[in-house]
CSV table of C-alpha atoms in Angstrom, one decimal:
chain,number,residue,atom,x,y,z
A,235,GLN,CA,-12.7,-31.3,75.1
A,236,LEU,CA,-15.3,-34.1,73.5
A,237,ALA,CA,-18.4,-34.1,71.1
A,238,MET,CA,-20.7,-36.2,70.0
A,239,VAL,CA,-21.1,-37.1,66.1
A,240,THR,CA,-25.1,-38.2,66.2
A,241,LEU,CA,-28.5,-38.1,64.0
A,242,ASP,CA,-30.7,-39.2,66.9
A,243,MET,CA,-32.2,-36.8,68.1
A,244,LYS,CA,-33.3,-38.0,71.7
A,245,THR,CA,-29.0,-39.3,71.8
A,246,ARG,CA,-28.9,-35.9,70.7
A,247,ASP,CA,-31.1,-34.2,73.0
A,248,ALA,CA,-29.2,-36.1,76.1
A,249,ALA,CA,-25.9,-35.6,74.9
A,250,LYS,CA,-26.8,-31.7,75.4
A,251,GLN,CA,-28.7,-32.0,78.9
A,252,ALA,CA,-25.2,-33.5,79.8
A,253,GLY,CA,-22.8,-30.1,78.8
A,254,VAL,CA,-21.8,-32.5,75.2
A,255,LYS,CA,-21.4,-31.1,72.4
A,256,THR,CA,-23.4,-32.6,69.3
A,257,TYR,CA,-22.6,-32.7,65.2
A,258,ALA,CA,-25.4,-34.3,62.8
A,259,ALA,CA,-21.5,-35.0,61.0
A,260,GLU,CA,-17.8,-35.5,61.0
A,261,TRP,CA,-16.8,-32.6,58.2
A,262,ILE,CA,-19.9,-29.7,60.3
A,263,ALA,CA,-17.4,-30.1,63.0
A,264,ARG,CA,-14.2,-29.4,61.8
A,265,GLN,CA,-16.1,-26.6,59.7
A,266,ARG,CA,-16.5,-25.4,62.6
A,267,GLY,CA,-13.4,-25.7,63.1
A,268,PHE,CA,-13.5,-27.6,66.8
A,269,ILE,CA,-11.2,-29.9,65.2
A,270,SER,CA,-8.6,-29.0,63.1
A,271,ALA,CA,-7.1,-30.1,60.8
A,272,ALA,CA,-3.7,-31.7,62.3
A,273,ALA,CA,-5.5,-33.7,64.6
A,274,ASP,CA,-5.1,-37.3,65.1
A,275,LYS,CA,-9.0,-40.3,63.9
A,276,SER,CA,-9.3,-42.4,66.2
A,277,GLU,CA,-11.3,-45.7,66.3
A,278,PRO,CA,-14.2,-45.3,69.0
A,279,GLU,CA,-14.7,-48.3,71.6
A,280,LYS,CA,-16.8,-50.5,69.9
A,281,THR,CA,-19.4,-50.5,73.2
A,282,ALA,CA,-22.8,-51.2,73.0
A,283,ALA,CA,-24.8,-48.7,72.8
A,284,PRO,CA,-26.7,-46.3,75.1
A,285,LYS,CA,-28.6,-47.6,78.0
A,286,LEU,CA,-31.2,-45.6,79.4
A,287,ARG,CA,-32.6,-46.9,83.1
A,288,LEU,CA,-35.6,-45.0,85.6
A,289,VAL,CA,-33.3,-43.2,89.3
A,290,GLU,CA,-36.9,-42.8,91.8
A,291,THR,CA,-36.5,-39.7,93.9
A,292,PRO,CA,-37.9,-40.6,97.5
A,293,SER,CA,-39.7,-38.3,99.4
A,294,PRO,CA,-39.4,-37.8,102.8
A,295,ARG,CA,-42.9,-36.5,103.9
A,296,ARG,CA,-44.9,-38.8,102.2
A,297,VAL,CA,-45.3,-41.7,100.1
A,298,ARG,CA,-46.1,-41.2,96.6
A,299,ILE,CA,-45.2,-41.9,93.4
A,300,GLN,CA,-42.5,-40.9,92.2
A,301,ASN,CA,-40.8,-39.0,88.8
A,302,LYS,CA,-39.1,-40.5,86.7
A,303,LYS,CA,-35.7,-39.7,85.0
A,304,LEU,CA,-33.7,-39.6,81.6
A,305,VAL,CA,-30.0,-40.4,83.1
A,306,LEU,CA,-27.4,-41.0,80.3
A,307,VAL,CA,-25.1,-43.7,79.8
A,308,VAL,CA,-22.3,-42.8,78.4
A,309,GLY,CA,-21.2,-45.2,75.2
A,310,SER,CA,-20.6,-45.7,71.9
A,311,GLY,CA,-24.0,-43.1,70.9
A,312,ARG,CA,-24.0,-45.4,67.7
A,313,VAL,CA,-27.4,-46.5,67.0
A,314,GLY,CA,-28.0,-49.7,65.6
A,315,CYS,CA,-29.4,-50.6,61.8
A,316,LEU,CA,-32.2,-52.5,63.0
A,317,GLN,CA,-34.4,-49.6,64.9
A,318,GLN,CA,-34.0,-47.2,61.8
A,319,ILE,CA,-35.3,-50.6,59.6
A,320,ILE,CA,-38.1,-50.4,62.0
A,321,ALA,CA,-38.9,-47.2,62.5
A,322,LEU,CA,-39.2,-46.8,58.3
A,323,ILE,CA,-41.1,-50.1,58.7
A,324,LEU,CA,-43.5,-48.5,60.7
A,325,ALA,CA,-43.9,-44.9,58.7
A,326,GLY,CA,-44.9,-47.9,55.4
A,327,ILE,CA,-47.0,-48.7,58.0
A,328,LEU,CA,-48.8,-46.0,59.1
A,329,ALA,CA,-48.7,-44.4,55.2
A,330,LEU,CA,-50.7,-47.3,53.8
A,331,ALA,CA,-53.3,-46.8,56.2
A,332,LEU,CA,-53.2,-43.3,55.0
A,333,VAL,CA,-54.0,-43.8,51.8
A,334,LEU,CA,-56.7,-46.6,53.0
A,335,THR,CA,-58.6,-44.8,55.1
A,336,VAL,CA,-58.5,-42.1,52.3
A,337,LEU,CA,-59.5,-45.0,49.5
A,338,ALA,CA,-62.5,-45.8,52.3
A,339,LEU,CA,-64.2,-42.7,52.0
A,340,ALA,CA,-63.1,-41.6,49.2
A,341,PRO,CA,-66.3,-41.9,46.1
A,342,ALA,CA,-67.3,-44.2,43.5
A,343,ALA,CA,-68.3,-43.8,40.6
A,344,THR,CA,-71.1,-46.0,37.8
A,345,VAL,CA,-71.1,-44.9,34.7
A,346,THR,CA,-73.4,-46.6,32.1
A,347,LEU,CA,-73.0,-46.8,28.1
A,348,THR,CA,-75.1,-47.5,26.0
A,349,PRO,CA,-73.0,-48.4,22.5
A,350,GLN,CA,-74.2,-47.8,19.1
A,351,VAL,CA,-76.1,-50.2,17.0
A,352,GLU,CA,-75.6,-50.3,13.5
A,353,VAL,CA,-77.7,-52.8,10.5
A,354,ILE,CA,-74.5,-53.9,8.2
A,355,THR,CA,-75.4,-55.6,4.9
A,356,ALA,CA,-72.9,-58.2,2.2
A,357,THR,CA,-74.1,-59.3,-1.3
A,358,VAL,CA,-72.5,-61.4,-2.9
A,359,SER,CA,-72.3,-63.4,-6.4
A,360,LEU,CA,-71.4,-66.9,-6.1
A,361,THR,CA,-71.1,-70.3,-8.7
A,362,ALA,CA,-72.3,-73.7,-7.1
A,363,ASP,CA,-70.4,-76.5,-9.6
A,364,PRO,CA,-71.9,-80.5,-8.7
A,365,SER,CA,-69.1,-81.6,-10.5
A,366,PRO,CA,-66.1,-84.1,-9.3
A,367,GLY,CA,-64.2,-81.7,-10.0
A,368,VAL,CA,-64.7,-78.8,-7.2
A,369,THR,CA,-64.1,-80.5,-3.9
A,370,THR,CA,-63.2,-77.0,-1.9
A,371,VAL,CA,-64.5,-74.0,-2.2
A,372,ASP,CA,-62.7,-71.5,-3.9
A,373,ALA,CA,-62.9,-68.4,-2.5
A,374,GLU,CA,-61.3,-65.9,-4.9
A,375,ASN,CA,-63.6,-66.9,-7.7
A,376,ASN,CA,-66.6,-67.1,-5.4
A,377,ILE,CA,-67.1,-70.8,-6.3
A,378,ILE,CA,-68.5,-73.0,-3.3
A,379,PRO,CA,-69.1,-77.2,-3.9
A,380,ALA,CA,-72.4,-78.9,-4.7
A,381,ARG,CA,-74.0,-82.4,-5.4
A,382,ALA,CA,-76.0,-83.7,-8.5
A,383,ILE,CA,-79.0,-85.4,-7.7
A,384,GLN,CA,-81.5,-86.9,-9.6
A,385,THR,CA,-85.3,-89.6,-9.4
A,386,GLU,CA,-87.7,-91.9,-11.4
A,387,LEU,CA,-91.2,-91.6,-11.2
A,388,THR,CA,-94.2,-92.3,-12.6
A,389,LEU,CA,-97.2,-90.8,-12.6
A,390,PHE,CA,-100.9,-90.9,-14.3
A,391,THR,CA,-102.7,-87.3,-14.7
A,392,GLU,CA,-105.8,-86.6,-17.1
A,393,VAL,CA,-107.8,-83.4,-17.9
A,394,GLU,CA,-111.0,-82.9,-19.1
A,395,THR,CA,-110.9,-82.1,-23.1
A,396,LEU,CA,-112.3,-79.1,-24.1
A,397,ASP,CA,-114.2,-79.6,-27.4
A,398,THR,CA,-117.8,-80.9,-28.1
A,399,GLU,CA,-120.2,-82.2,-31.0
A,400,GLU,CA,-122.6,-83.4,-31.5
A,401,ALA,CA,-121.8,-87.9,-31.6
A,402,PRO,CA,-123.9,-90.6,-29.6
A,403,VAL,CA,-122.5,-91.4,-26.5
A,404,ASP,CA,-125.2,-93.3,-24.2
A,405,PHE,CA,-125.3,-97.2,-25.3
A,406,ALA,CA,-128.5,-99.1,-26.1
A,407,THR,CA,-129.7,-101.9,-23.7
A,408,GLY,CA,-132.1,-104.9,-23.2
A,409,SER,CA,-133.1,-108.1,-22.5
A,410,VAL,CA,-132.5,-111.3,-24.5
A,411,VAL,CA,-134.0,-114.9,-24.5
A,412,PHE,CA,-131.5,-117.9,-24.2
A,413,ILE,CA,-133.2,-121.0,-25.1
A,414,ASN,CA,-131.1,-124.4,-24.5
A,415,ARG,CA,-131.7,-126.2,-27.7
A,416,THR,CA,-129.7,-129.9,-25.3
A,417,GLN,CA,-130.9,-131.5,-22.6
A,418,ASP,CA,-127.7,-130.8,-21.5
A,419,GLU,CA,-127.8,-127.3,-18.8
A,420,GLN,CA,-125.5,-124.7,-20.9
A,421,PHE,CA,-123.7,-121.8,-19.1
A,422,ILE,CA,-123.6,-118.2,-20.8
A,423,PRO,CA,-120.5,-116.3,-19.4
A,424,LEU,CA,-120.7,-112.0,-18.9
A,425,SER,CA,-119.8,-109.9,-22.1
A,426,THR,CA,-120.5,-112.5,-24.5
A,427,THR,CA,-120.4,-111.4,-27.5
A,428,LEU,CA,-124.7,-111.7,-29.1
A,429,ARG,CA,-125.8,-110.3,-33.3
A,430,THR,CA,-128.0,-108.7,-35.1
A,431,SER,CA,-128.8,-110.9,-38.3
A,432,SER,CA,-130.3,-108.3,-40.9
A,433,GLY,CA,-128.1,-105.7,-42.1
A,434,VAL,CA,-125.1,-104.5,-41.0
A,435,PRO,CA,-124.5,-106.2,-37.5
A,436,ILE,CA,-124.5,-104.6,-34.5
A,437,GLU,CA,-123.3,-106.2,-31.9
A,438,PHE,CA,-124.3,-106.8,-28.2
A,439,VAL,CA,-122.7,-107.9,-24.5
A,440,THR,CA,-124.2,-109.8,-22.0
A,441,THR,CA,-123.7,-107.9,-18.4
A,442,GLN,CA,-124.8,-111.1,-16.5
A,443,THR,CA,-123.8,-114.1,-16.1
A,444,ALA,CA,-126.5,-116.7,-17.2
A,445,THR,CA,-127.6,-120.4,-17.0
A,446,VAL,CA,-130.1,-122.4,-19.3
A,447,PRO,CA,-131.6,-125.3,-17.5
A,448,ALA,CA,-131.5,-128.2,-18.4
A,449,GLY,CA,-134.3,-130.2,-21.2
A,450,THR,CA,-134.3,-128.6,-25.1
A,451,GLY,CA,-136.9,-125.9,-24.5
A,452,ALA,CA,-136.1,-125.1,-21.6
A,453,ALA,CA,-135.7,-121.5,-21.0
A,454,THR,CA,-133.7,-118.6,-19.2
A,455,SER,CA,-133.1,-114.7,-19.6
A,456,THR,CA,-130.2,-111.8,-19.3
A,457,THR,CA,-130.0,-107.6,-19.7
A,458,VAL,CA,-127.4,-106.8,-23.0
A,459,ILE,CA,-125.3,-103.3,-23.6
A,460,ALA,CA,-124.6,-102.3,-27.3
A,461,VAL,CA,-121.1,-102.2,-27.4
A,462,GLU,CA,-121.6,-99.0,-29.5
A,463,PRO,CA,-123.0,-95.8,-28.3
A,464,GLY,CA,-125.4,-94.2,-30.0
A,465,PRO,CA,-129.2,-94.9,-31.5
A,466,ARG,CA,-127.7,-97.8,-33.9
A,467,GLY,CA,-128.3,-100.0,-31.0
A,468,ASN,CA,-131.8,-99.2,-30.4
A,469,VAL,CA,-132.4,-102.2,-32.7
A,470,PRO,CA,-136.3,-103.8,-33.1
A,471,ALA,CA,-137.5,-107.0,-31.4
A,472,GLY,CA,-136.1,-110.3,-33.2
A,473,GLN,CA,-132.6,-108.8,-34.2
A,474,ILE,CA,-130.7,-109.9,-31.8
A,475,ASN,CA,-130.6,-113.2,-32.9
A,476,ARG,CA,-127.5,-115.3,-33.3
A,477,PHE,CA,-124.0,-115.8,-31.6
A,478,ALA,CA,-120.2,-114.4,-32.3
A,479,ASN,CA,-119.4,-118.1,-32.4
A,480,PRO,CA,-120.8,-120.2,-34.3
A,481,THR,CA,-120.7,-123.6,-32.0
A,482,GLN,CA,-123.1,-121.6,-28.8
A,483,GLY,CA,-125.4,-121.3,-31.8
A,484,LEU,CA,-125.4,-125.1,-31.7
A,485,LEU,CA,-126.5,-125.9,-28.3
A,486,VAL,CA,-129.1,-122.8,-27.8
A,487,ARG,CA,-131.0,-120.0,-29.6
A,488,VAL,CA,-130.7,-116.3,-28.3
A,489,ILE,CA,-133.5,-114.1,-28.7
A,490,ASN,CA,-134.7,-110.4,-27.9
A,491,GLU,CA,-138.3,-110.4,-27.7
A,492,SER,CA,-138.5,-105.8,-26.8
A,493,ALA,CA,-136.5,-103.8,-28.8
A,494,THR,CA,-133.8,-101.9,-26.6
A,495,SER,CA,-133.5,-98.9,-26.1
A,496,GLY,CA,-131.1,-95.9,-24.4
A,497,GLY,CA,-128.7,-95.0,-27.3
A,498,THR,CA,-128.8,-90.7,-27.6
A,499,ILE,CA,-126.3,-89.1,-29.3
A,500,ARG,CA,-125.5,-85.4,-27.8
A,501,GLN,CA,-122.5,-83.0,-27.5
A,502,ALA,CA,-119.7,-84.3,-25.8
A,503,GLY,CA,-116.5,-83.6,-25.7
A,504,VAL,CA,-114.1,-85.1,-28.2
A,505,VAL,CA,-110.2,-85.7,-28.4
A,506,ARG,CA,-108.0,-83.2,-30.0
A,507,ASP,CA,-104.3,-82.8,-30.0
A,508,ASP,CA,-104.6,-80.0,-27.6
A,509,ASP,CA,-105.8,-81.6,-24.9
A,510,LYS,CA,-102.9,-84.3,-25.3
A,511,ASP,CA,-100.2,-81.4,-24.8
A,512,ARG,CA,-102.0,-79.7,-21.6
A,513,VAL,CA,-102.1,-83.2,-20.3
A,514,ARG,CA,-98.4,-84.0,-20.9
A,515,ALA,CA,-98.1,-80.3,-19.6
A,516,LYS,CA,-100.3,-81.0,-16.1
A,517,LEU,CA,-97.2,-84.2,-15.9
A,518,ARG,CA,-94.0,-82.9,-16.5
A,519,GLN,CA,-95.2,-79.5,-13.2
A,520,LEU,CA,-96.9,-82.6,-11.1
A,521,ILE,CA,-93.7,-84.9,-12.2
A,522,GLN,CA,-91.4,-82.6,-11.1
A,523,GLN,CA,-93.2,-81.3,-7.4
A,524,GLU,CA,-93.1,-84.9,-6.9
A,525,GLY,CA,-89.8,-85.4,-8.2
A,526,TYR,CA,-88.6,-82.1,-6.5
A,527,GLU,CA,-90.8,-83.9,-2.4
A,528,ARG,CA,-88.3,-86.8,-3.0
A,529,MET,CA,-85.3,-85.5,-3.4
A,530,VAL,CA,-85.8,-82.7,-0.7
A,531,ALA,CA,-86.2,-85.6,1.9
A,532,GLU,CA,-82.9,-87.7,0.2
A,533,LEU,CA,-80.8,-84.8,1.5
A,534,ASP,CA,-78.3,-83.6,4.6
A,535,GLU,CA,-78.6,-81.2,6.3
A,536,GLY,CA,-77.9,-77.8,5.6
A,537,GLU,CA,-78.3,-78.6,1.4
A,538,PHE,CA,-81.3,-77.1,0.2
A,539,ILE,CA,-82.6,-77.1,-3.9
A,540,PRO,CA,-83.2,-73.9,-5.7
A,541,PRO,CA,-85.9,-75.7,-7.4
A,542,GLU,CA,-84.2,-73.6,-11.0
A,543,SER,CA,-81.8,-75.7,-11.2
A,544,LEU,CA,-85.1,-79.1,-11.9
A,545,GLN,CA,-85.1,-81.1,-14.9
A,546,THR,CA,-87.3,-83.3,-15.9
A,547,ILE,CA,-86.0,-85.9,-18.6
A,548,GLU,CA,-89.9,-87.4,-20.5
A,549,LEU,CA,-88.8,-91.5,-21.0
A,550,ASP,CA,-92.5,-92.4,-21.8
A,551,ILE,CA,-95.6,-91.0,-22.5
A,552,THR,CA,-99.1,-93.2,-22.8
A,553,TYR,CA,-102.5,-91.7,-23.1
A,554,ASN,CA,-105.9,-93.3,-22.6
A,555,HIS,CA,-107.1,-92.1,-25.5
A,556,PHE,CA,-106.7,-91.4,-29.3
A,557,SER,CA,-106.8,-87.6,-31.0
A,558,GLY,CA,-111.3,-87.8,-32.0
A,559,ASP,CA,-112.3,-90.4,-29.9
A,560,VAL,CA,-115.6,-89.2,-28.1
A,561,THR,CA,-114.7,-88.0,-24.7
A,562,ASP,CA,-115.2,-86.3,-21.7
A,563,ALA,CA,-111.2,-87.1,-20.3
A,564,LEU,CA,-107.5,-87.2,-21.4
A,565,GLY,CA,-105.9,-89.4,-18.9
A,566,ALA,CA,-102.0,-90.1,-19.5
A,567,GLU,CA,-100.2,-91.8,-17.4
A,568,MET,CA,-95.6,-90.6,-17.5
A,569,HIS,CA,-92.5,-92.4,-16.8
A,570,ALA,CA,-90.0,-89.4,-16.2
A,571,VAL,CA,-86.2,-88.4,-14.7
A,572,VAL,CA,-86.3,-85.7,-12.5
A,573,ARG,CA,-82.7,-84.0,-11.9
A,574,GLY,CA,-81.8,-81.3,-9.6
A,575,THR,CA,-78.4,-80.3,-8.0
A,576,ALA,CA,-78.0,-79.3,-4.0
A,577,VAL,CA,-76.4,-76.8,-2.1
A,578,GLY,CA,-75.1,-77.2,0.4
A,579,ASN,CA,-76.2,-73.4,3.1
A,580,TYR,CA,-72.5,-73.8,4.9
A,581,TYR,CA,-70.4,-73.0,1.7
A,582,ALA,CA,-73.0,-69.8,0.3
A,583,ASN,CA,-73.5,-68.9,4.1
A,584,GLN,CA,-68.8,-69.4,4.9
A,585,LEU,CA,-68.2,-66.7,1.5
A,586,ALA,CA,-71.0,-64.3,3.0
A,587,TYR,CA,-69.6,-64.6,5.7
A,588,TYR,CA,-66.7,-63.1,4.6
A,589,ALA,CA,-67.7,-60.3,2.6
A,590,LEU,CA,-69.2,-58.9,5.0
A,591,LEU,CA,-66.1,-58.8,7.4
A,592,GLU,CA,-64.8,-56.6,4.7
A,593,GLN,CA,-67.7,-55.1,5.2
A,594,VAL,CA,-67.1,-54.1,9.4
A,595,PRO,CA,-65.5,-50.6,9.6
A,596,PRO,CA,-62.4,-50.0,12.6
A,597,ASP,CA,-63.5,-49.6,16.5
A,598,VAL,CA,-66.0,-51.9,15.9
A,599,THR,CA,-67.4,-55.2,17.1
A,600,LEU,CA,-69.9,-57.7,14.7
A,601,LEU,CA,-71.9,-58.6,16.9
A,602,PRO,CA,-71.8,-63.5,16.1
A,603,LYS,CA,-75.9,-63.9,17.6
A,604,GLY,CA,-78.7,-62.1,15.0
A,605,LEU,CA,-76.9,-63.1,11.2
A,606,LYS,CA,-78.9,-64.0,8.8
A,607,PHE,CA,-78.2,-65.3,6.0
A,608,SER,CA,-81.0,-64.6,2.6
A,609,ALA,CA,-80.4,-66.8,-1.2
A,610,GLY,CA,-81.0,-65.0,-3.9
A,611,GLY,CA,-82.7,-65.9,-7.5
A,612,ILE,CA,-81.0,-68.0,-9.3
A,613,GLU,CA,-79.3,-66.3,-12.1
A,614,ASP,CA,-77.6,-68.4,-14.9
A,615,VAL,CA,-77.8,-72.3,-15.2
A,616,ASN,CA,-74.8,-73.2,-17.2
A,617,ASP,CA,-74.9,-77.7,-17.6
A,618,ARG,CA,-76.5,-77.5,-13.6
A,619,ALA,CA,-73.9,-75.7,-12.3
A,620,LEU,CA,-75.8,-72.3,-10.6
A,621,THR,CA,-75.6,-69.2,-10.3
A,622,PHE,CA,-77.2,-67.5,-7.5
A,623,SER,CA,-76.4,-64.5,-5.0
A,624,VAL,CA,-76.2,-64.2,-0.9
A,625,THR,CA,-77.1,-61.8,1.3
A,626,ALA,CA,-76.0,-61.9,4.9
A,627,GLU,CA,-76.9,-58.9,7.9
A,628,GLY,CA,-75.7,-58.8,10.8
A,629,LEU,CA,-75.5,-56.4,13.6
A,630,ALA,CA,-72.3,-54.7,14.8
A,631,VAL,CA,-71.6,-52.5,18.0
A,632,SER,CA,-69.3,-49.6,18.6
A,633,ASP,CA,-65.9,-50.5,20.5
A,634,ILE,CA,-66.0,-48.2,23.8
A,635,ASP,CA,-62.6,-47.8,25.2
A,636,GLU,CA,-63.0,-48.1,29.6
A,637,ASP,CA,-59.8,-46.8,30.5
A,638,LEU,CA,-59.8,-43.3,27.9
A,639,VAL,CA,-63.0,-43.2,29.8
A,640,ARG,CA,-61.4,-43.9,34.0
A,641,GLN,CA,-58.6,-41.2,32.6
A,642,SER,CA,-60.6,-38.3,30.8
A,643,ILE,CA,-63.6,-38.0,32.8
A,644,PRO,CA,-61.9,-37.6,36.9
A,645,PHE,CA,-63.2,-34.9,39.6
A,646,LYS,CA,-65.0,-33.6,36.9
A,647,PRO,CA,-69.1,-32.4,37.4
A,648,ILE,CA,-71.7,-34.7,36.2
A,649,GLY,CA,-73.1,-32.5,33.8
A,650,GLU,CA,-69.4,-32.3,32.5
A,651,ALA,CA,-68.8,-35.6,32.5
A,652,GLN,CA,-72.3,-36.6,30.3
A,653,LYS,CA,-71.8,-33.9,28.0
A,654,TRP,CA,-67.7,-35.6,27.2
A,655,LEU,CA,-69.3,-38.6,27.2
A,656,SER,CA,-72.4,-37.9,24.7
A,657,ASP,CA,-69.6,-35.8,22.2
A,658,ASN,CA,-66.4,-37.7,22.1
A,659,LEU,CA,-67.6,-41.5,22.2
A,660,PRO,CA,-70.5,-43.8,20.1
A,661,ILE,CA,-73.5,-43.5,21.5
A,662,ILE,CA,-77.3,-44.3,21.7
A,663,SER,CA,-78.2,-42.3,24.6
A,664,VAL,CA,-77.2,-40.3,27.7
A,665,PRO,CA,-74.9,-42.1,29.5
A,666,GLY,CA,-75.6,-43.0,33.6
A,667,VAL,CA,-73.2,-41.5,36.1
A,668,ASP,CA,-74.3,-42.8,39.4
A,669,VAL,CA,-72.0,-41.5,42.6
A,670,GLU,CA,-71.5,-43.0,46.3
A,671,PRO,CA,-71.6,-40.9,48.2
A,672,ASN,CA,-72.7,-37.5,45.8
A,673,TRP,CA,-70.4,-35.1,48.7
A,674,LEU,CA,-69.5,-32.8,46.0
A,675,GLY,CA,-71.4,-33.3,42.4
A,676,ARG,CA,-68.1,-34.6,41.2
A,677,LEU,CA,-67.1,-36.8,39.8
A,678,PRO,CA,-63.9,-38.7,41.9
A,679,ALA,CA,-60.8,-37.9,41.7
A,680,PHE,CA,-59.6,-41.3,41.1
A,681,PRO,CA,-60.1,-42.8,37.8
A,682,ALA,CA,-59.5,-46.7,40.0
A,683,ARG,CA,-62.4,-45.3,42.7
A,684,ILE,CA,-65.3,-45.0,38.5
A,685,LYS,CA,-66.3,-48.6,37.2
A,686,VAL,CA,-67.7,-48.7,33.7
A,687,VAL,CA,-70.8,-50.5,32.7
A,688,VAL,CA,-70.7,-51.3,28.7
A,689,VAL,CA,-74.8,-52.6,28.6
A,690,ASP,CA,-75.0,-55.7,26.2
A,691,VAL,CA,-76.5,-55.0,23.0
A,692,SER,CA,-76.4,-57.9,22.1
A,693,GLU,CA,-79.9,-60.1,23.0
C-alpha cells in the first residue's frame, strides 16, 4: 500500500482523487496502524515536485472550449520552502493593507487645551558693594558688585532776601561842568571820582567820558551818580567841586551848576544769615541734580544710580553780599563733588530670578517671556554699599501630559471626554474636541488618531 505524508492542501486533494491515502504527519500514520513498528524507514527519492499539465478532451461533434483537467504527476510530494515564504509574504501584505484601510477610514480627533496661567513673584534683599574686593555675585549672601562714580562741578544761584527794613536804596544823580585851566585838550575818563568840599565828603562818579576842548576857560559837561544810595547824595548846586585825584584838579576845574536828586530811603531787602543758609541749600540741591545727570550720562549699559546713594561734598562757597547788606537778592557760587554708586541691573535681576525659580511649583513651567524686575527703595547705606530689594515677576503655565490625554480618552463620548479633561487637567476653559468624521459621537478608538493641541499662552 501507498500513503503520502504532506501538509499541502492541493497535494492532499490530488492524492485523494488518485486513491492515495494522506496523513498530516508520520506519527499520525503510525498511530492509525498504517505503518507498523517494525517497518523499515527509507529515505524518499530526490525528485522534483509534482507538476500539473493541461489535458484537452476533444469533442466529436463540434469545436468548443474543452474542459481542463488536472492530472497528478507522481513525484516525491515535497513542497518547496520558497512557496511557503512567498505565501507568508503575501499574507503579511494583505494584513498590512487591511490595517491601513481601517486607519484611513477611522475617525480622527483634535483636542484643544488651554493650560492654567498664574503670576509668580519673588522679592530678594541684596547688597551692592563697590569695594574693590567684590568682583562677582555672591548668591549665598546676596551680594553683587557695584561701581563707585563721582563728578566735580561749580554752580551759581540766587535767592530773594526775606527780611526788609527802611534803608537808603536809590542813588542820587545829576550833572557837572568841567572847565579847562590849560591851553591843551583834557580827557576825563569814565568813573572819575568827584566829591563835595564841605562837611563829610560825598563822592560821585562820572557815568560818561568827557573831553574838555583846548584853551583856558573852555568847558564841557557830563552826568554823575552818587557812590552811596540814599538822600545824602542829594546835594545843592555848587557843592561838587573837587577831584578825588588832586592832580586832575590842576588841569580842570569841576562844578555842579544844579542840585543832584533821586537819593531816597524805602523798604528794601536786607541780607541775613538765614538767606545764606537758603542759598546754600538750594546750591546743594542743584549741584546734586546736575551731578546726578552727568554721572547717568557716563553709565554703562544696564547700570543705574540709586538717588539715595548720592553724596555732595562742598569744596568752596562764596557769597556776593555780606550779612546786613541792602539787596533784594543774595547770590552764591559753590564748588563741590557729587558721588554715587552705580549698580548693574543684570546682577540684581540675576539674584531675583534665582529667587523666582524657587517659587515655581512642580509640573509648572516659568515662561521666559514677560519677566519683570523692579527695584525697591534703599534700605541701608553703609560706606557707599547699598542694601535694597528687587522684585521679580513672571508667568507660570501648567504642564500638560499629551500622552496621558491620548491614552485616557479613546472611544469616550465627546461630553464624557471633555468632563474627564476638565476634572483631571490644569486647564482654564472647556476643552475643544473636534472629531472628523463624527459617526458615533465618540473619540477614535486608536490613541494614534487623537491629536492634542496645547494653546500657546505666552503671547
